[in-house]
Amino acid sequence: MLSIHFIRQNPEIVKQTIADKRVDLDLDALLALDREVVALKQQIEEMAAEVNRLSKSFGKVSKEDRPALIQRSKALGAEKKALQESLRVEEEALQAMLWRTPGIPAEDVPVGATDDDNVEIRRVGELPSFDFDIRDHVDLIELNDWGELSRVTEVSGSRTYALKGELARLEVAIHLMVLDMLAERGFGMITVPALAREDAFYGTGHFPGGREDAYHLPNDDLFLSGTAEIVLTSLHRGEILDEADLPILYAGYSPCFRREAGSAGRDVRGLMRVHQFTKVEQYVLCRDDPEESARWHGELLAGAEKVVELLELPYRVVECCTGEMGLGKHRMHDIEVWVPSAQTWRETHSCSSLHDWQARRADLRYRREDDRKVTHVHTLNNTGVATPRILVPLLENHQTEDGRVRLPEALVPYMGGKTHIGGAR
RNA sequence: GGAGAGGUGGCCGAGUGGUCGAAGGCGCCUGACUCGAAAUCAGGUGUAGGGCAACCCCCUACCGUGGGUUCGAAUCCCACCCUCUCCGCCA
């Protein structure tokens, strides 16, 4: 969310962003409402000041004069109360609009509407060439008895999965490999709950817009988060951190839940798009310094690229255009990995800079060392690795003619020295 | 789930209806002393919104959150959230 000061001072920039990001928000209505709220507040505050003055003089006036004083104060109080009710309504409406104010993208972010307007930054790795008919990941799983892909949906519904044997073990091995690599880069592992209250989802910006994509547990009024980012963002909510505490680097580890409400019929086969998955998340809180947060953005992107390189997967880095990047984001890069069965690139990592847009929502602040002023931090996040999705390109790119899968070198130690999996039956 | 205790500023902690944005201590900042430091002494030190050219000043709000009572609430009442102790249940 943007600060109201920024919006007042830069309405044209905000309007441009609303257009570029295809946000449904009437800025003129917002500004008009803001003016009303300010005027109403001033009126109420004047009344409050008068009531305070009267109350303070209460002890000083004679007994005879008190009834008049009380009467006046009561009358003012009643009037104030009526105004406060209208203020409450208007402030609520204003807040609802402020929740939908977009973060300002970096100047060089491509303007566009769909992923066709995303810009490919670079490609890394060779596309595999096979001299045999390849299998897709579902066929490989069935061939090697690595999961229950159809049976379990009878139990748990569509977009669920069960992994077995070497593949189940491989999932854990990948997590460990990535956590070790991130630890080396300074990211401390933290496990976080998938459960969170509504306000945590507002804090990241997932609500109100993404409400339909979160599972709700009405008995306890909790939601299941689709990313560790939800809880990590609210972890330091309301605190005033010391500048010396920053940056804070987390490798969040959590189960993630997504209703996939908007993706009916897409990717229903296999492990590409499921309701529950497990994710290692890179997360950064840093100083309110565009250069520093840009540097961290680079670090997070490099961390994710390192992961796909360790997995020996061909990938490309894409800079997301304004229409694709999400309400709060300042810059966003996706990593897309080659999926041979589909002959296309599929997103496995998403790297986002939010500047202070989330910090403002979640009330994440720190005290600057030089002038002792309190200001908002910057937040950034990127996938470390998400399973089972990453297994799709991993199995398919490294498959052999006999239906086994070669393991990337970096994974071998995590798999007890095995260089291949599969072929047992 | 049952019973009890409690939530106050960066931290600790006092405060049971007005003189309280809040004593005192710690921490931090500035100055004095010192070659320098420590110790000592003096002063300062919350956040947010509004007025204003202004980080001077003035007004308003905030003592877990939201309501209520009252001329007036950190203080009284209600609901909720969280923490701690004991019991129960439990991987």
mmCIF file of C-alpha atoms (C1' of nucleotides) in Angstrom, chain B:
data_model
loop_
_atom_site.group_PDB
_atom_site.id
_atom_site.type_symbol
_atom_site.label_atom_id
_atom_site.label_comp_id
_atom_site.label_asym_id
_atom_site.label_seq_id
_atom_site.Cartn_x
_atom_site.Cartn_y
_atom_site.Cartn_z
ATOM 1 C "C1'" G B 1 -11.522 -27.899 27.528
ATOM 2 C "C1'" G B 2 -11.560 -26.251 33.272
ATOM 3 C "C1'" A B 3 -9.426 -22.825 37.253
ATOM 4 C "C1'" G B 4 -6.387 -18.662 38.355
ATOM 5 C "C1'" A B 5 -2.835 -14.489 37.342
ATOM 6 C "C1'" G B 6 -1.360 -10.906 33.997
ATOM 7 C "C1'" G B 7 -0.576 -7.562 29.271
ATOM 8 C "C1'" U B 8 1.876 0.159 30.552
ATOM 9 C "C1'" G B 9 7.185 3.688 26.305
ATOM 10 C "C1'" G B 10 13.558 0.508 23.143
ATOM 11 C "C1'" C B 11 13.699 -2.688 28.018
ATOM 12 C "C1'" C B 12 12.262 -3.216 33.380
ATOM 13 C "C1'" G B 13 8.568 -1.212 36.284
ATOM 14 C "C1'" A B 14 5.019 2.400 39.266
ATOM 15 C "C1'" G B 15 0.304 4.081 38.576
ATOM 16 C "C1'" U B 16 -7.501 2.111 40.651
ATOM 17 C "C1'" G B 17 -11.520 8.325 37.851
ATOM 18 C "C1'" G B 18 -9.201 14.686 36.589
ATOM 19 C "C1'" U B 19 -3.124 17.933 38.104
ATOM 20 C "C1'" C B 20 -0.927 11.122 33.441
ATOM 21 C "C1'" G B 21 1.797 10.614 27.263
ATOM 22 C "C1'" A B 22 2.357 8.546 31.903
ATOM 23 C "C1'" A B 23 6.921 8.338 38.381
ATOM 24 C "C1'" G B 24 11.550 5.728 38.962
ATOM 25 C "C1'" G B 25 15.443 2.754 36.862
ATOM 26 C "C1'" C B 26 18.160 0.779 32.600
ATOM 27 C "C1'" G B 27 19.485 1.870 27.671
ATOM 28 C "C1'" C B 28 20.397 5.725 24.084
ATOM 29 C "C1'" C B 29 21.775 11.056 22.604
ATOM 30 C "C1'" U B 30 24.106 15.923 23.888
ATOM 31 C "C1'" G B 31 27.207 18.711 27.129
ATOM 32 C "C1'" A B 32 30.763 19.200 31.461
ATOM 33 C "C1'" C B 33 35.070 16.786 33.669
ATOM 34 C "C1'" U B 34 39.350 13.724 31.157
ATOM 35 C "C1'" C B 35 45.197 13.113 26.992
ATOM 36 C "C1'" G B 36 41.253 9.468 26.015
ATOM 37 C "C1'" A B 37 37.966 6.098 28.283
ATOM 38 C "C1'" A B 38 35.374 4.524 32.637
ATOM 39 C "C1'" A B 39 32.985 6.638 36.723
ATOM 40 C "C1'" U B 40 30.395 11.098 38.068
ATOM 41 C "C1'" C B 41 27.301 15.443 37.118
ATOM 42 C "C1'" A B 42 23.594 18.346 33.992
ATOM 43 C "C1'" G B 43 20.066 18.237 30.139
ATOM 44 C "C1'" G B 44 17.432 15.519 26.488
ATOM 45 C "C1'" U B 45 15.067 10.997 24.584
ATOM 46 C "C1'" G B 46 7.666 7.415 22.107
ATOM 47 C "C1'" U B 47 4.476 6.800 17.665
ATOM 48 C "C1'" A B 48 0.852 8.547 14.358
ATOM 49 C "C1'" G B 49 -2.575 12.240 12.196
ATOM 50 C "C1'" G B 50 -3.704 17.497 11.500
ATOM 51 C "C1'" G B 51 -2.357 22.995 11.563
ATOM 52 C "C1'" C B 52 2.468 25.489 9.881
ATOM 53 C "C1'" A B 53 7.564 27.479 5.483
ATOM 54 C "C1'" A B 54 9.385 24.505 9.767
ATOM 55 C "C1'" C B 55 12.201 17.620 12.553
ATOM 56 C "C1'" C B 56 10.354 25.347 16.834
ATOM 57 C "C1'" C B 57 5.390 25.458 18.415
ATOM 58 C "C1'" C B 58 -0.048 24.229 18.828
ATOM 59 C "C1'" C B 59 -4.124 20.586 18.588
ATOM 60 C "C1'" U B 60 -5.846 15.349 18.450
ATOM 61 C "C1'" A B 61 -5.280 10.108 19.213
ATOM 62 C "C1'" C B 62 -2.673 5.979 21.308
ATOM 63 C "C1'" C B 63 -1.137 2.363 28.294
ATOM 64 C "C1'" G B 64 -2.913 -5.720 24.239
ATOM 65 C "C1'" U B 65 -7.485 -4.987 20.455
ATOM 66 C "C1'" G B 66 -12.533 -3.335 19.883
ATOM 67 C "C1'" G B 67 -16.853 -1.431 22.206
ATOM 68 C "C1'" G B 68 -19.350 0.865 26.610
ATOM 69 C "C1'" U B 69 -20.111 4.007 31.245
ATOM 70 C "C1'" U B 70 -18.661 9.250 32.520
ATOM 71 C "C1'" C B 71 -18.413 16.314 31.913
ATOM 72 C "C1'" G B 72 -13.591 13.512 32.156
ATOM 73 C "C1'" A B 73 -10.770 6.573 31.575
ATOM 74 C "C1'" A B 74 -4.094 3.641 31.691
ATOM 75 C "C1'" U B 75 -7.567 3.454 35.974
ATOM 76 C "C1'" C B 76 -14.644 1.283 36.028
ATOM 77 C "C1'" C B 77 -17.818 -2.354 32.763
ATOM 78 C "C1'" C B 78 -18.301 -5.941 28.397
ATOM 79 C "C1'" A B 79 -16.266 -8.881 24.392
ATOM 80 C "C1'" C B 80 -12.065 -10.671 21.989
ATOM 81 C "C1'" C B 81 -6.610 -11.633 21.410
ATOM 82 C "C1'" C B 82 -2.072 -12.980 23.681
ATOM 83 C "C1'" U B 83 1.282 -14.629 27.830
ATOM 84 C "C1'" C B 84 2.166 -17.343 32.412
ATOM 85 C "C1'" U B 85 0.741 -21.191 36.374
ATOM 86 C "C1'" C B 86 -2.091 -25.575 37.696
ATOM 87 C "C1'" C B 87 -5.515 -29.536 35.984
ATOM 88 C "C1'" G B 88 -7.406 -32.403 31.786
ATOM 89 C "C1'" C B 89 -6.428 -34.255 26.766
ATOM 90 C "C1'" C B 90 -2.663 -35.359 23.322
ATOM 91 C "C1'" A B 91 1.653 -36.487 18.587
#
